Amino acid sequence: MSEVVRNTLVKLQAIIALIGLAAITPLLILVALLGRLIAKLCWCSAPKSIAGEVAVVTGAGHGLGRAISLELAKKGCHIAVVDINVSGAEDTVKQIQDIYKVRAKAYKANVTNYDDLVELNSKVVEEMGPVTVLVNNAGVMMHRNMFNPDPADVQLMINVNLTSHFWTKLVFLPKMKELRKGFIVTISSLAGVFPLPYSATYTTTKSGALAHMRTLRMELDLENQKDIHVTTVLPSFLRTNSDVTQLTHTIGFGDVYPLFTGEEVAQRIVAGMVRGEAEITVPGMACLLYRVILILPADWQDRIILLFSRNKFKKLRDEHS
């Protein structure tokens, strides 16, 4: 068989497969929706206990990271509160110890520095025990200059929001594999699937984090690591950062959907984590919305997003011009 004929047959096979997938897509969507509904109504996936486990939560000195730390402590988890701002981490530890009878300790670490994380792991293992819960929460949300960011600010956001997840995986995952159990939670964003104009770096890092965790789930499945659960969280805007709150007020996002508190999102994250959910969207309806949009051609996806946001982002650009 000639190379030309072979390539033609391969292309034809791919086209037939694509047509078949398109034909059954409505059925797949229906089955997925019914499965999710049944799971919610019947709680088919029983939550696992994390009492006595040791959790590392990055960016835990404030905001969502602090709320997640408190929620994990409520479930009986011992918490390594990690932040580059150690005073904020110490405040989180105090809040945990005032309410819950678990161990909590503040650690200063730069998540973009692999050696820092290796040292962090050694300290946590020595002082608290092996880490079986990892929450990649540390993140940079906005550039100081949104429309003309400094290259150093762009690189910092990439390092914190995306590169650091590779380092935490390299440092903490091997012990989980050895113990054959664990939870990895990564905070992405709905911006990873619904791009935000004038936020290219943020959107790209959050999309990358989503893809990274999907890849990791497949790798763990291939290695038969059934009891290491990987959860990606895709929240909308939260009321945990004053700059973000101000931005959402400027573009009128609050008129479309109310902002969530860190406590609300933390409760949803931990509840989903212990049930082994692969992805959590906040609000939940976004789960269906983003999957439906992804079926459409790329230029249609862009137009739909701009249909609802064009005037708001034009207003934002005009105010900063």
PDB file of C-alpha atoms in Angstrom, residues 23-309:
ATOM      1  CA  ALA A  23     -23.851  12.015  16.178  1.00  0.00           C
ATOM      2  CA  ILE A  24     -23.736  10.652  19.727  1.00  0.00           C
ATOM      3  CA  THR A  25     -22.756  13.927  21.424  1.00  0.00           C
ATOM      4  CA  PRO A  26     -26.357  14.828  22.446  1.00  0.00           C
ATOM      5  CA  LEU A  27     -26.707  11.381  24.027  1.00  0.00           C
ATOM      6  CA  LEU A  28     -23.392  11.749  25.861  1.00  0.00           C
ATOM      7  CA  ILE A  29     -24.472  15.143  27.212  1.00  0.00           C
ATOM      8  CA  LEU A  30     -27.759  13.667  28.419  1.00  0.00           C
ATOM      9  CA  VAL A  31     -26.038  10.730  30.105  1.00  0.00           C
ATOM     10  CA  ALA A  32     -23.503  13.057  31.776  1.00  0.00           C
ATOM     11  CA  LEU A  33     -26.244  15.351  33.070  1.00  0.00           C
ATOM     12  CA  LEU A  34     -28.302  12.450  34.389  1.00  0.00           C
ATOM     13  CA  GLY A  35     -25.226  10.949  36.026  1.00  0.00           C
ATOM     14  CA  ARG A  36     -24.382  14.227  37.762  1.00  0.00           C
ATOM     15  CA  LEU A  37     -27.994  14.672  38.882  1.00  0.00           C
ATOM     16  CA  ILE A  38     -28.194  11.145  40.279  1.00  0.00           C
ATOM     17  CA  ALA A  39     -24.875  11.619  42.078  1.00  0.00           C
ATOM     18  CA  LYS A  40     -26.161  14.808  43.717  1.00  0.00           C
ATOM     19  CA  LEU A  41     -29.483  13.276  44.737  1.00  0.00           C
ATOM     20  CA  CYS A  42     -28.121   9.949  45.936  1.00  0.00           C
ATOM     21  CA  TRP A  43     -24.627  10.977  47.094  1.00  0.00           C
ATOM     22  CA  CYS A  44     -23.381   7.929  45.197  1.00  0.00           C
ATOM     23  CA  SER A  45     -19.721   8.665  45.888  1.00  0.00           C
ATOM     24  CA  ALA A  46     -19.342   8.386  49.648  1.00  0.00           C
ATOM     25  CA  PRO A  47     -17.107  11.084  51.168  1.00  0.00           C
ATOM     26  CA  LYS A  48     -13.781   9.858  52.503  1.00  0.00           C
ATOM     27  CA  SER A  49     -12.603  10.778  55.983  1.00  0.00           C
ATOM     28  CA  ILE A  50      -9.557  13.039  56.137  1.00  0.00           C
ATOM     29  CA  ALA A  51      -9.373  13.160  59.928  1.00  0.00           C
ATOM     30  CA  GLY A  52      -5.754  12.894  61.011  1.00  0.00           C
ATOM     31  CA  GLU A  53      -4.336  13.549  57.533  1.00  0.00           C
ATOM     32  CA  VAL A  54      -1.746  16.280  56.970  1.00  0.00           C
ATOM     33  CA  ALA A  55      -2.602  19.014  54.473  1.00  0.00           C
ATOM     34  CA  VAL A  56      -0.359  21.580  52.823  1.00  0.00           C
ATOM     35  CA  VAL A  57      -2.322  24.639  51.706  1.00  0.00           C
ATOM     36  CA  THR A  58      -0.383  27.242  49.716  1.00  0.00           C
ATOM     37  CA  GLY A  59      -1.361  30.895  49.777  1.00  0.00           C
ATOM     38  CA  ALA A  60      -3.128  30.178  53.058  1.00  0.00           C
ATOM     39  CA  GLY A  61      -2.294  33.462  54.780  1.00  0.00           C
ATOM     40  CA  HIS A  62      -5.491  35.155  53.602  1.00  0.00           C
ATOM     41  CA  GLY A  63      -8.611  34.870  51.469  1.00  0.00           C
ATOM     42  CA  LEU A  64      -9.628  31.555  49.926  1.00  0.00           C
ATOM     43  CA  GLY A  65      -6.519  29.746  51.178  1.00  0.00           C
ATOM     44  CA  ARG A  66      -7.346  30.680  54.770  1.00  0.00           C
ATOM     45  CA  ALA A  67     -10.974  29.596  54.281  1.00  0.00           C
ATOM     46  CA  ILE A  68      -9.894  26.234  52.826  1.00  0.00           C
ATOM     47  CA  SER A  69      -7.474  25.700  55.734  1.00  0.00           C
ATOM     48  CA  LEU A  70     -10.253  26.311  58.251  1.00  0.00           C
ATOM     49  CA  GLU A  71     -12.627  23.995  56.388  1.00  0.00           C
ATOM     50  CA  LEU A  72     -10.030  21.201  56.245  1.00  0.00           C
ATOM     51  CA  ALA A  73      -9.341  21.674  59.958  1.00  0.00           C
ATOM     52  CA  LYS A  74     -13.072  21.362  60.592  1.00  0.00           C
ATOM     53  CA  LYS A  75     -12.849  17.905  58.983  1.00  0.00           C
ATOM     54  CA  GLY A  76     -10.050  16.924  61.385  1.00  0.00           C
ATOM     55  CA  CYS A  77      -7.092  17.591  59.070  1.00  0.00           C
ATOM     56  CA  HIS A  78      -3.772  18.848  60.449  1.00  0.00           C
ATOM     57  CA  ILE A  79      -2.769  21.951  58.479  1.00  0.00           C
ATOM     58  CA  ALA A  80       0.591  23.186  57.207  1.00  0.00           C
ATOM     59  CA  VAL A  81      -0.309  26.807  56.477  1.00  0.00           C
ATOM     60  CA  VAL A  82       2.040  27.975  53.716  1.00  0.00           C
ATOM     61  CA  ASP A  83       2.457  31.538  52.539  1.00  0.00           C
ATOM     62  CA  ILE A  84       5.248  33.870  51.496  1.00  0.00           C
ATOM     63  CA  ASN A  85       3.701  36.293  54.021  1.00  0.00           C
ATOM     64  CA  VAL A  86       4.418  34.426  57.242  1.00  0.00           C
ATOM     65  CA  SER A  87       2.471  36.850  59.450  1.00  0.00           C
ATOM     66  CA  GLY A  88      -0.678  36.110  57.469  1.00  0.00           C
ATOM     67  CA  ALA A  89       0.015  32.383  57.798  1.00  0.00           C
ATOM     68  CA  GLU A  90       0.406  32.781  61.568  1.00  0.00           C
ATOM     69  CA  ASP A  91      -2.947  34.567  61.737  1.00  0.00           C
ATOM     70  CA  THR A  92      -4.542  31.614  59.931  1.00  0.00           C
ATOM     71  CA  VAL A  93      -2.923  29.191  62.374  1.00  0.00           C
ATOM     72  CA  LYS A  94      -4.300  31.167  65.312  1.00  0.00           C
ATOM     73  CA  GLN A  95      -7.803  31.080  63.864  1.00  0.00           C
ATOM     74  CA  ILE A  96      -7.555  27.303  63.392  1.00  0.00           C
ATOM     75  CA  GLN A  97      -6.241  26.692  66.905  1.00  0.00           C
ATOM     76  CA  ASP A  98      -8.910  28.916  68.471  1.00  0.00           C
ATOM     77  CA  ILE A  99     -11.664  26.719  67.018  1.00  0.00           C
ATOM     78  CA  TYR A 100     -10.423  23.206  66.203  1.00  0.00           C
ATOM     79  CA  LYS A 101      -8.439  20.561  68.059  1.00  0.00           C
ATOM     80  CA  VAL A 102      -5.971  19.844  65.258  1.00  0.00           C
ATOM     81  CA  ARG A 103      -2.318  20.691  64.777  1.00  0.00           C
ATOM     82  CA  ALA A 104      -1.534  23.711  62.633  1.00  0.00           C
ATOM     83  CA  LYS A 105       1.762  25.396  61.881  1.00  0.00           C
ATOM     84  CA  ALA A 106       2.799  28.338  59.715  1.00  0.00           C
ATOM     85  CA  TYR A 107       5.520  27.912  57.103  1.00  0.00           C
ATOM     86  CA  LYS A 108       7.123  30.558  54.938  1.00  0.00           C
ATOM     87  CA  ALA A 109       7.870  29.351  51.413  1.00  0.00           C
ATOM     88  CA  ASN A 110       8.103  30.710  47.894  1.00  0.00           C
ATOM     89  CA  VAL A 111       6.077  28.282  45.777  1.00  0.00           C
ATOM     90  CA  THR A 112       7.945  29.332  42.627  1.00  0.00           C
ATOM     91  CA  ASN A 113      11.199  28.030  44.125  1.00  0.00           C
ATOM     92  CA  TYR A 114      11.611  24.254  43.889  1.00  0.00           C
ATOM     93  CA  ASP A 115      14.306  24.138  46.583  1.00  0.00           C
ATOM     94  CA  ASP A 116      12.039  26.059  48.976  1.00  0.00           C
ATOM     95  CA  LEU A 117       9.353  23.425  48.490  1.00  0.00           C
ATOM     96  CA  VAL A 118      11.777  20.544  49.048  1.00  0.00           C
ATOM     97  CA  GLU A 119      12.814  22.168  52.338  1.00  0.00           C
ATOM     98  CA  LEU A 120       9.162  22.808  53.218  1.00  0.00           C
ATOM     99  CA  ASN A 121       8.285  19.148  52.704  1.00  0.00           C
ATOM    100  CA  SER A 122      11.166  18.019  54.917  1.00  0.00           C
ATOM    101  CA  LYS A 123      10.031  20.317  57.728  1.00  0.00           C
ATOM    102  CA  VAL A 124       6.376  19.333  57.478  1.00  0.00           C
ATOM    103  CA  VAL A 125       7.167  15.601  57.440  1.00  0.00           C
ATOM    104  CA  GLU A 126       9.434  15.987  60.471  1.00  0.00           C
ATOM    105  CA  GLU A 127       7.046  18.169  62.451  1.00  0.00           C
ATOM    106  CA  MET A 128       3.601  16.962  61.357  1.00  0.00           C
ATOM    107  CA  GLY A 129       3.916  13.800  59.274  1.00  0.00           C
ATOM    108  CA  PRO A 130       3.703  12.838  55.584  1.00  0.00           C
ATOM    109  CA  VAL A 131       1.551  15.097  53.407  1.00  0.00           C
ATOM    110  CA  THR A 132      -1.500  13.393  51.908  1.00  0.00           C
ATOM    111  CA  VAL A 133      -3.543  16.511  51.049  1.00  0.00           C
ATOM    112  CA  LEU A 134      -2.116  19.209  48.780  1.00  0.00           C
ATOM    113  CA  VAL A 135      -4.020  22.366  47.909  1.00  0.00           C
ATOM    114  CA  ASN A 136      -2.449  24.480  45.161  1.00  0.00           C
ATOM    115  CA  ASN A 137      -4.123  27.747  46.056  1.00  0.00           C
ATOM    116  CA  ALA A 138      -1.357  30.367  45.846  1.00  0.00           C
ATOM    117  CA  GLY A 139      -2.022  32.704  42.957  1.00  0.00           C
ATOM    118  CA  VAL A 140      -1.596  36.141  41.444  1.00  0.00           C
ATOM    119  CA  MET A 141      -4.865  37.550  40.102  1.00  0.00           C
ATOM    120  CA  MET A 142      -4.028  40.925  38.580  1.00  0.00           C
ATOM    121  CA  HIS A 143      -1.124  42.830  37.104  1.00  0.00           C
ATOM    122  CA  ARG A 144      -0.317  46.222  38.556  1.00  0.00           C
ATOM    123  CA  ASN A 145      -0.874  47.608  35.045  1.00  0.00           C
ATOM    124  CA  MET A 146      -3.669  45.602  33.473  1.00  0.00           C
ATOM    125  CA  PHE A 147      -3.298  46.987  29.944  1.00  0.00           C
ATOM    126  CA  ASN A 148       0.479  47.264  29.697  1.00  0.00           C
ATOM    127  CA  PRO A 149       1.967  44.848  32.229  1.00  0.00           C
ATOM    128  CA  ASP A 150       5.630  44.829  33.084  1.00  0.00           C
ATOM    129  CA  PRO A 151       7.413  41.700  31.776  1.00  0.00           C
ATOM    130  CA  ALA A 152       8.503  40.863  35.324  1.00  0.00           C
ATOM    131  CA  ASP A 153       4.863  40.900  36.458  1.00  0.00           C
ATOM    132  CA  VAL A 154       3.890  38.615  33.582  1.00  0.00           C
ATOM    133  CA  GLN A 155       6.616  36.139  34.499  1.00  0.00           C
ATOM    134  CA  LEU A 156       5.685  36.230  38.182  1.00  0.00           C
ATOM    135  CA  MET A 157       2.066  35.375  37.399  1.00  0.00           C
ATOM    136  CA  ILE A 158       3.141  32.455  35.201  1.00  0.00           C
ATOM    137  CA  ASN A 159       5.512  31.195  37.893  1.00  0.00           C
ATOM    138  CA  VAL A 160       2.967  31.384  40.715  1.00  0.00           C
ATOM    139  CA  ASN A 161      -0.205  30.368  38.895  1.00  0.00           C
ATOM    140  CA  LEU A 162       1.203  27.555  36.771  1.00  0.00           C
ATOM    141  CA  THR A 163       4.878  26.618  37.153  1.00  0.00           C
ATOM    142  CA  SER A 164       4.587  26.205  40.929  1.00  0.00           C
ATOM    143  CA  HIS A 165       2.075  23.372  40.419  1.00  0.00           C
ATOM    144  CA  PHE A 166       4.746  21.322  38.664  1.00  0.00           C
ATOM    145  CA  TRP A 167       7.102  21.848  41.596  1.00  0.00           C
ATOM    146  CA  THR A 168       4.510  20.929  44.248  1.00  0.00           C
ATOM    147  CA  LYS A 169       3.631  17.820  42.239  1.00  0.00           C
ATOM    148  CA  LEU A 170       7.276  16.765  42.042  1.00  0.00           C
ATOM    149  CA  VAL A 171       7.761  17.330  45.773  1.00  0.00           C
ATOM    150  CA  PHE A 172       4.572  15.956  47.351  1.00  0.00           C
ATOM    151  CA  LEU A 173       3.183  13.366  44.910  1.00  0.00           C
ATOM    152  CA  PRO A 174       5.878  10.651  45.326  1.00  0.00           C
ATOM    153  CA  LYS A 175       4.950  10.058  48.986  1.00  0.00           C
ATOM    154  CA  MET A 176       1.271   9.886  48.080  1.00  0.00           C
ATOM    155  CA  LYS A 177       2.109   7.261  45.481  1.00  0.00           C
ATOM    156  CA  GLU A 178       4.118   5.337  48.054  1.00  0.00           C
ATOM    157  CA  LEU A 179       1.206   5.457  50.516  1.00  0.00           C
ATOM    158  CA  ARG A 180      -1.259   4.873  47.659  1.00  0.00           C
ATOM    159  CA  LYS A 181      -3.591   7.596  48.871  1.00  0.00           C
ATOM    160  CA  GLY A 182      -3.973  11.350  48.733  1.00  0.00           C
ATOM    161  CA  PHE A 183      -5.812  14.403  47.481  1.00  0.00           C
ATOM    162  CA  ILE A 184      -4.529  17.122  45.171  1.00  0.00           C
ATOM    163  CA  VAL A 185      -6.695  20.221  44.753  1.00  0.00           C
ATOM    164  CA  THR A 186      -5.736  22.940  42.290  1.00  0.00           C
ATOM    165  CA  ILE A 187      -7.479  26.289  42.139  1.00  0.00           C
ATOM    166  CA  SER A 188      -7.961  27.202  38.493  1.00  0.00           C
ATOM    167  CA  SER A 189     -10.665  29.636  37.352  1.00  0.00           C
ATOM    168  CA  LEU A 190     -13.608  29.898  35.010  1.00  0.00           C
ATOM    169  CA  ALA A 191     -11.317  32.329  33.168  1.00  0.00           C
ATOM    170  CA  GLY A 192      -9.476  29.201  32.046  1.00  0.00           C
ATOM    171  CA  VAL A 193     -12.454  28.257  29.865  1.00  0.00           C
ATOM    172  CA  PHE A 194     -14.112  31.665  29.401  1.00  0.00           C
ATOM    173  CA  PRO A 195     -11.176  33.937  28.422  1.00  0.00           C
ATOM    174  CA  LEU A 196     -11.059  37.398  29.964  1.00  0.00           C
ATOM    175  CA  PRO A 197     -10.027  40.212  27.584  1.00  0.00           C
ATOM    176  CA  TYR A 198      -7.004  42.166  28.852  1.00  0.00           C
ATOM    177  CA  SER A 199      -6.146  39.298  31.206  1.00  0.00           C
ATOM    178  CA  ALA A 200      -4.188  37.085  28.817  1.00  0.00           C
ATOM    179  CA  THR A 201      -1.608  35.946  31.353  1.00  0.00           C
ATOM    180  CA  TYR A 202      -4.170  35.067  34.001  1.00  0.00           C
ATOM    181  CA  THR A 203      -6.426  33.275  31.515  1.00  0.00           C
ATOM    182  CA  THR A 204      -3.508  31.318  30.060  1.00  0.00           C
ATOM    183  CA  THR A 205      -2.160  30.184  33.437  1.00  0.00           C
ATOM    184  CA  LYS A 206      -5.572  29.057  34.626  1.00  0.00           C
ATOM    185  CA  SER A 207      -6.215  27.174  31.391  1.00  0.00           C
ATOM    186  CA  GLY A 208      -2.809  25.545  31.777  1.00  0.00           C
ATOM    187  CA  ALA A 209      -3.583  24.519  35.353  1.00  0.00           C
ATOM    188  CA  LEU A 210      -6.805  22.866  34.172  1.00  0.00           C
ATOM    189  CA  ALA A 211      -4.970  20.901  31.466  1.00  0.00           C
ATOM    190  CA  HIS A 212      -2.173  19.954  33.871  1.00  0.00           C
ATOM    191  CA  MET A 213      -4.584  18.384  36.348  1.00  0.00           C
ATOM    192  CA  ARG A 214      -6.469  16.522  33.609  1.00  0.00           C
ATOM    193  CA  THR A 215      -3.190  15.041  32.446  1.00  0.00           C
ATOM    194  CA  LEU A 216      -2.251  14.091  36.006  1.00  0.00           C
ATOM    195  CA  ARG A 217      -5.565  12.296  36.531  1.00  0.00           C
ATOM    196  CA  MET A 218      -4.959  10.198  33.430  1.00  0.00           C
ATOM    197  CA  GLU A 219      -1.407   9.387  34.497  1.00  0.00           C
ATOM    198  CA  LEU A 220      -2.567   8.258  37.940  1.00  0.00           C
ATOM    199  CA  ASP A 221      -5.247   6.095  36.339  1.00  0.00           C
ATOM    200  CA  LEU A 222      -2.666   4.456  34.066  1.00  0.00           C
ATOM    201  CA  GLU A 223      -0.519   3.767  37.158  1.00  0.00           C
ATOM    202  CA  ASN A 224      -3.518   2.254  38.990  1.00  0.00           C
ATOM    203  CA  GLN A 225      -3.337   4.911  41.719  1.00  0.00           C
ATOM    204  CA  LYS A 226      -7.079   4.811  42.296  1.00  0.00           C
ATOM    205  CA  ASP A 227      -6.953   6.392  45.754  1.00  0.00           C
ATOM    206  CA  ILE A 228      -5.093   9.559  44.776  1.00  0.00           C
ATOM    207  CA  HIS A 229      -7.806  12.018  43.820  1.00  0.00           C
ATOM    208  CA  VAL A 230      -7.154  15.113  41.716  1.00  0.00           C
ATOM    209  CA  THR A 231      -9.692  17.941  41.852  1.00  0.00           C
ATOM    210  CA  THR A 232      -9.604  21.132  39.786  1.00  0.00           C
ATOM    211  CA  VAL A 233     -11.657  24.074  41.007  1.00  0.00           C
ATOM    212  CA  LEU A 234     -13.006  26.644  38.552  1.00  0.00           C
ATOM    213  CA  PRO A 235     -14.585  29.503  40.501  1.00  0.00           C
ATOM    214  CA  SER A 236     -15.914  32.790  39.228  1.00  0.00           C
ATOM    215  CA  PHE A 237     -15.001  36.046  40.989  1.00  0.00           C
ATOM    216  CA  LEU A 238     -14.785  35.937  44.796  1.00  0.00           C
ATOM    217  CA  ARG A 239     -15.096  38.584  47.473  1.00  0.00           C
ATOM    218  CA  THR A 240     -11.648  37.765  48.861  1.00  0.00           C
ATOM    219  CA  ASN A 241      -9.547  40.423  47.144  1.00  0.00           C
ATOM    220  CA  SER A 242     -10.340  44.152  47.208  1.00  0.00           C
ATOM    221  CA  ASP A 243      -8.778  44.805  43.782  1.00  0.00           C
ATOM    222  CA  VAL A 244     -10.818  42.045  42.174  1.00  0.00           C
ATOM    223  CA  THR A 245     -13.965  43.237  43.927  1.00  0.00           C
ATOM    224  CA  GLN A 246     -13.348  46.719  42.571  1.00  0.00           C
ATOM    225  CA  LEU A 247     -12.743  45.357  39.067  1.00  0.00           C
ATOM    226  CA  THR A 248     -15.981  43.376  39.082  1.00  0.00           C
ATOM    227  CA  HIS A 249     -17.819  46.470  40.274  1.00  0.00           C
ATOM    228  CA  THR A 250     -16.305  48.520  37.432  1.00  0.00           C
ATOM    229  CA  ILE A 251     -17.280  46.068  34.704  1.00  0.00           C
ATOM    230  CA  GLY A 252     -20.638  45.328  36.315  1.00  0.00           C
ATOM    231  CA  PHE A 253     -20.062  41.588  36.814  1.00  0.00           C
ATOM    232  CA  GLY A 254     -22.049  41.688  40.036  1.00  0.00           C
ATOM    233  CA  ASP A 255     -25.111  42.577  37.961  1.00  0.00           C
ATOM    234  CA  VAL A 256     -24.726  39.259  36.106  1.00  0.00           C
ATOM    235  CA  TYR A 257     -24.013  36.964  39.069  1.00  0.00           C
ATOM    236  CA  PRO A 258     -23.273  37.703  42.730  1.00  0.00           C
ATOM    237  CA  LEU A 259     -19.727  37.300  44.014  1.00  0.00           C
ATOM    238  CA  PHE A 260     -19.050  34.369  46.346  1.00  0.00           C
ATOM    239  CA  THR A 261     -17.427  34.519  49.758  1.00  0.00           C
ATOM    240  CA  GLY A 262     -14.275  32.526  50.442  1.00  0.00           C
ATOM    241  CA  GLU A 263     -16.136  30.489  53.044  1.00  0.00           C
ATOM    242  CA  GLU A 264     -18.861  29.449  50.586  1.00  0.00           C
ATOM    243  CA  VAL A 265     -16.323  28.299  48.014  1.00  0.00           C
ATOM    244  CA  ALA A 266     -14.123  26.550  50.599  1.00  0.00           C
ATOM    245  CA  GLN A 267     -17.062  24.480  51.815  1.00  0.00           C
ATOM    246  CA  ARG A 268     -17.870  23.424  48.252  1.00  0.00           C
ATOM    247  CA  ILE A 269     -14.221  22.606  47.523  1.00  0.00           C
ATOM    248  CA  VAL A 270     -13.650  20.386  50.545  1.00  0.00           C
ATOM    249  CA  ALA A 271     -17.016  18.648  50.132  1.00  0.00           C
ATOM    250  CA  GLY A 272     -16.157  17.870  46.505  1.00  0.00           C
ATOM    251  CA  MET A 273     -12.587  16.888  47.306  1.00  0.00           C
ATOM    252  CA  VAL A 274     -13.546  14.194  49.832  1.00  0.00           C
ATOM    253  CA  ARG A 275     -16.039  12.785  47.309  1.00  0.00           C
ATOM    254  CA  GLY A 276     -13.324  12.579  44.667  1.00  0.00           C
ATOM    255  CA  GLU A 277     -14.879  15.042  42.214  1.00  0.00           C
ATOM    256  CA  ALA A 278     -12.638  15.705  39.219  1.00  0.00           C
ATOM    257  CA  GLU A 279     -13.819  19.274  38.570  1.00  0.00           C
ATOM    258  CA  ILE A 280     -15.788  21.751  40.635  1.00  0.00           C
ATOM    259  CA  THR A 281     -17.302  24.844  39.054  1.00  0.00           C
ATOM    260  CA  VAL A 282     -18.602  27.718  41.142  1.00  0.00           C
ATOM    261  CA  PRO A 283     -21.395  28.426  40.373  1.00  0.00           C
ATOM    262  CA  GLY A 284     -22.414  24.883  39.489  1.00  0.00           C
ATOM    263  CA  MET A 285     -24.378  25.900  36.386  1.00  0.00           C
ATOM    264  CA  ALA A 286     -21.104  26.947  34.737  1.00  0.00           C
ATOM    265  CA  CYS A 287     -20.233  23.244  34.413  1.00  0.00           C
ATOM    266  CA  LEU A 288     -22.915  22.771  31.778  1.00  0.00           C
ATOM    267  CA  LEU A 289     -22.391  26.163  30.159  1.00  0.00           C
ATOM    268  CA  TYR A 290     -18.709  25.747  29.432  1.00  0.00           C
ATOM    269  CA  ARG A 291     -19.118  22.244  28.033  1.00  0.00           C
ATOM    270  CA  VAL A 292     -21.877  23.379  25.687  1.00  0.00           C
ATOM    271  CA  ILE A 293     -19.813  26.340  24.491  1.00  0.00           C
ATOM    272  CA  LEU A 294     -16.790  24.116  23.795  1.00  0.00           C
ATOM    273  CA  ILE A 295     -18.841  22.178  21.234  1.00  0.00           C
ATOM    274  CA  LEU A 296     -19.178  25.320  19.100  1.00  0.00           C
ATOM    275  CA  PRO A 297     -16.620  26.541  16.529  1.00  0.00           C
ATOM    276  CA  ALA A 298     -13.860  28.686  18.035  1.00  0.00           C
ATOM    277  CA  ASP A 299     -15.013  31.942  16.439  1.00  0.00           C
ATOM    278  CA  TRP A 300     -18.541  31.350  17.769  1.00  0.00           C
ATOM    279  CA  GLN A 301     -17.154  30.827  21.258  1.00  0.00           C
ATOM    280  CA  ASP A 302     -15.380  34.190  21.051  1.00  0.00           C
ATOM    281  CA  ARG A 303     -18.502  35.935  19.787  1.00  0.00           C
ATOM    282  CA  ILE A 304     -20.721  34.513  22.522  1.00  0.00           C
ATOM    283  CA  ILE A 305     -18.318  35.625  25.267  1.00  0.00           C
ATOM    284  CA  LEU A 306     -17.998  39.091  23.732  1.00  0.00           C
ATOM    285  CA  LEU A 307     -21.758  39.317  23.265  1.00  0.00           C
ATOM    286  CA  PHE A 308     -22.161  39.462  27.039  1.00  0.00           C
ATOM    287  CA  SER A 309     -18.949  41.289  27.924  1.00  0.00           C
TER     288      SER A 309
END
